[in-house]
Amino acid sequence: MINELYVLAQTLKNEGIEGKNWHRKYKLIPKSQCYRIWLDDTGSVSQIECLRPDHAKELRKYGDNQSSFPAFNLSPLYRITNPDLISILKKLRKAKRSLK
C-alpha cells in the first residue's frame, strides 16, 4: 500500500497537482444549513447570518465527533411527534404546496 501511495504522490507532483493537507482533526462542516454568529465586544450576539453553501463547504471545524470548535452541530429546538401532523407535512412536501 505504501508503494502505491508513493507512486501516486510522485505522479501528482510530476503533473503539478497539489492537494490540500489537512490535519485529521480538521473536519468538514456537515452539508446542512450553516449560520455564522457574530459577537460584540461584550460577548453578546450582534448578528446572525446564513452562509452560502459554497462558502460553508470550504470551512472546517477542529475537534472530534464529541466536541469541536469554532463550528458545532445543534439539535433541532423542536420536533414534531404527532403522527397525523407528520402525515400532513409529508403530503404537503410531496405536493410542494404551501399552507396558505
Backbone as numpy.savetxt, mean C-alpha at the origin, in Angstrom:
# Nx Ny Nz CAx CAy CAz Cx Cy Cz
22.30 -22.57 -7.40 21.47 -21.37 -7.40 22.34 -20.11 -7.40
23.41 -20.11 -6.61 24.28 -18.94 -6.56 24.94 -18.72 -7.91
25.33 -19.79 -8.59 25.94 -19.65 -9.92 24.99 -18.96 -10.89
23.71 -19.36 -10.87 22.73 -18.74 -11.77 22.53 -17.27 -11.43
22.52 -16.95 -10.15 22.36 -15.56 -9.76 23.56 -14.71 -10.17
24.75 -15.29 -10.09 25.95 -14.56 -10.52 25.88 -14.29 -12.02
25.50 -15.30 -12.80 25.38 -15.11 -14.26 24.31 -14.06 -14.56
23.21 -14.11 -13.86 22.16 -13.12 -14.05 22.66 -11.72 -13.72
23.37 -11.57 -12.59 23.90 -10.27 -12.19 24.87 -9.73 -13.24
25.72 -10.60 -13.77 26.67 -10.17 -14.80 25.96 -9.75 -16.08
24.95 -10.50 -16.48 24.18 -10.18 -17.68 23.49 -8.82 -17.53
22.85 -8.60 -16.37 22.20 -7.31 -16.13 23.21 -6.17 -16.17
24.37 -6.39 -15.56 25.41 -5.36 -15.55 25.89 -5.06 -16.96
26.12 -6.10 -17.77 26.59 -5.92 -19.14 25.57 -5.19 -20.01
24.29 -5.37 -19.71 23.23 -4.72 -20.48 22.89 -3.33 -19.94
23.56 -2.93 -18.86 23.32 -1.61 -18.29 22.02 -1.51 -17.51
21.52 -2.63 -17.05 20.27 -2.64 -16.29 20.59 -2.62 -14.81
20.11 -1.57 -14.13 20.34 -1.47 -12.70 19.04 -1.69 -11.96
19.09 -2.57 -11.00 17.92 -2.82 -10.17 17.99 -1.98 -8.91
16.86 -1.82 -8.25 16.82 -1.09 -7.00 17.16 -2.05 -5.87
18.07 -1.64 -5.03 18.40 -2.43 -3.85 17.61 -1.91 -2.67
16.79 -2.75 -2.11 15.99 -2.40 -0.94 16.34 -3.36 0.19
16.48 -2.82 1.37 16.68 -3.68 2.54 15.42 -4.52 2.72
15.59 -5.72 3.24 14.44 -6.64 3.34 13.34 -6.13 4.26
13.65 -5.17 5.12 12.61 -4.63 6.00 11.87 -3.45 5.39
12.27 -3.01 4.20 11.51 -1.98 3.49 10.44 -2.69 2.67
9.22 -2.57 3.09 8.10 -3.28 2.47 7.29 -2.34 1.59
6.68 -2.91 0.56 5.74 -2.15 -0.27 4.50 -1.81 0.54
3.91 -0.70 0.22 2.65 -0.33 0.84 1.55 -1.09 0.11
0.57 -1.67 0.84 -0.50 -2.43 0.18 -1.23 -1.61 -0.88
-1.77 -2.29 -1.87 -2.48 -1.62 -2.98 -3.90 -1.30 -2.57
-4.03 -0.43 -1.60 -5.34 0.03 -1.17 -5.26 1.55 -1.03
-6.33 2.14 -0.59 -6.36 3.59 -0.42 -5.23 4.00 0.53
-4.49 5.02 0.15 -3.34 5.46 0.93 -3.49 6.94 1.24
-3.39 7.28 2.52 -3.55 8.67 2.95 -2.26 9.16 3.60
-1.97 10.43 3.39 -0.85 11.07 4.08 -1.45 12.02 5.10
-0.97 11.93 6.32 -1.45 12.78 7.40 -0.33 13.74 7.77
-0.62 15.02 7.67 0.35 16.06 7.99 0.12 16.53 9.42
1.18 16.71 10.16 1.10 17.22 11.53 1.71 18.62 11.58
1.16 19.46 12.45 1.75 20.80 12.61 2.83 20.76 13.71
3.33 21.90 14.08 4.41 21.98 15.06 4.01 21.47 16.44
2.73 21.47 16.73 2.26 20.99 18.03 1.92 19.51 18.03
2.01 18.86 16.86 1.69 17.45 16.76 0.23 17.18 16.44
-0.54 18.23 16.18 -1.95 18.08 15.82 -2.06 17.86 14.31
-3.10 17.15 13.91 -3.33 16.90 12.49 -3.71 18.22 11.82
-2.96 18.57 10.79 -3.25 19.82 10.09 -3.85 19.57 8.70
-3.58 18.40 8.14 -4.09 18.11 6.79 -4.09 16.60 6.57
-5.06 16.13 5.80 -5.11 14.73 5.38 -5.32 14.74 3.88
-4.49 14.01 3.17 -4.65 13.95 1.72 -4.60 12.50 1.24
-5.32 12.25 0.18 -5.33 10.94 -0.45 -4.23 10.93 -1.52
-3.35 9.95 -1.45 -2.25 9.87 -2.41 -2.70 9.20 -3.70
-2.14 9.66 -4.80 -2.41 9.02 -6.09 -1.81 7.61 -6.06
-2.46 6.65 -6.69 -1.93 5.28 -6.70 -0.51 5.18 -7.27
-0.19 5.97 -8.30 1.16 5.89 -8.87 2.21 6.45 -7.91
1.82 7.37 -7.05 2.73 7.89 -6.04 2.88 6.88 -4.90
1.78 6.31 -4.47 1.80 5.37 -3.34 2.61 4.11 -3.66
2.61 3.67 -4.92 3.32 2.43 -5.25 4.84 2.59 -5.16
5.32 3.82 -5.14 6.76 4.07 -5.01 7.20 4.15 -3.55
6.25 4.26 -2.63 6.58 4.43 -1.22 6.86 3.08 -0.56
7.64 3.11 0.49 7.95 1.91 1.27 7.73 2.22 2.74
7.47 1.17 3.49 7.41 1.28 4.93 8.50 0.39 5.52
9.02 0.76 6.67 10.10 0.00 7.28 9.53 -0.78 8.45
9.83 -2.04 8.51 9.38 -2.86 9.63 8.98 -4.24 9.17
8.11 -4.85 9.95 7.62 -6.18 9.62 6.09 -6.16 9.63
5.49 -7.33 9.65 4.02 -7.39 9.59 3.35 -6.93 10.88
4.09 -6.90 11.99 3.51 -6.50 13.27 3.65 -5.00 13.52
4.72 -4.41 13.05 4.92 -2.98 13.29 5.73 -2.39 12.14
5.37 -1.20 11.74 6.08 -0.54 10.64 5.99 0.97 10.81
6.88 1.65 10.14 6.92 3.11 10.19 7.45 3.62 8.86
7.04 4.71 8.33 6.01 5.64 8.79 4.61 5.23 8.34
4.50 4.20 7.53 3.19 3.76 7.07 2.73 2.57 7.91
1.43 2.46 8.07 0.87 1.33 8.79 -0.55 1.10 8.30
-1.05 -0.10 8.53 -2.40 -0.46 8.08 -3.39 -0.20 9.21
-4.55 0.27 8.84 -5.63 0.48 9.80 -6.80 -0.42 9.44
-7.38 -1.01 10.46 -8.59 -1.79 10.24 -9.74 -0.83 10.01
-10.73 -1.25 9.22 -11.89 -0.38 9.01 -12.54 -0.01 10.34
-13.04 1.21 10.42 -13.68 1.66 11.65 -15.12 1.15 11.76
-15.62 0.56 10.71 -16.97 0.02 10.72 -16.97 -1.31 9.97
-17.97 -2.09 10.25 -18.11 -3.36 9.55 -19.59 -3.72 9.53
-20.10 -4.00 8.35 -21.51 -4.36 8.21 -21.64 -5.86 8.43
-22.48 -6.23 9.38 -22.66 -7.65 9.71 -24.08 -8.15 9.41
-24.99 -7.23 9.16 -26.38 -7.60 8.88 -26.44 -8.29 7.51
-26.83 -9.59 7.46 -26.85 -10.32 6.18 -27.77 -9.70 5.12
-28.90 -9.13 5.55 -29.82 -8.50 4.59 -29.18 -7.27 3.96
-28.51 -6.47 4.77 -27.85 -5.28 4.26 -26.67 -5.64 3.35
-25.94 -6.68 3.71 -24.84 -7.16 2.87 -25.35 -7.58 1.50
-26.48 -8.29 1.48 -27.08 -8.73 0.22 -27.49 -7.54 -0.65
-28.09 -6.54 -0.04 -28.51 -5.34 -0.78 -27.29 -4.63 -1.37
-26.23 -4.49 -0.58 -25.03 -3.82 -1.05 -24.36 -4.58 -2.20
-24.37 -5.91 -2.12 -23.80 -6.72 -3.22 -24.59 -6.52 -4.51
-25.91 -6.46 -4.39 -26.74 -6.23 -5.57 -26.47 -4.85 -6.17
-26.34 -3.86 -5.31 -26.05 -2.50 -5.79 -24.70 -2.45 -6.49
-23.72 -3.15 -5.93 -22.38 -3.15 -6.55 -22.43 -3.81 -7.93
-23.16 -4.91 -8.05 -23.29 -5.59 -9.34 -24.01 -4.72 -10.37
-25.04 -4.02 -9.91 -25.83 -3.17 -10.81 -25.14 -1.83 -11.06
-24.15 -1.49 -10.25 -23.44 -0.21 -10.34 -24.42 0.96 -10.30
-25.34 0.84 -9.37 -26.31 1.91 -9.17 -26.04 2.60 -7.85
-26.53 3.81 -7.71 -26.36 4.54 -6.46 -27.60 4.32 -5.59
-27.50 4.78 -4.35 -28.62 4.64 -3.42 -29.67 5.73 -3.59
-29.45 6.69 -4.47 -30.37 7.81 -4.67 -31.69 7.34 -5.22
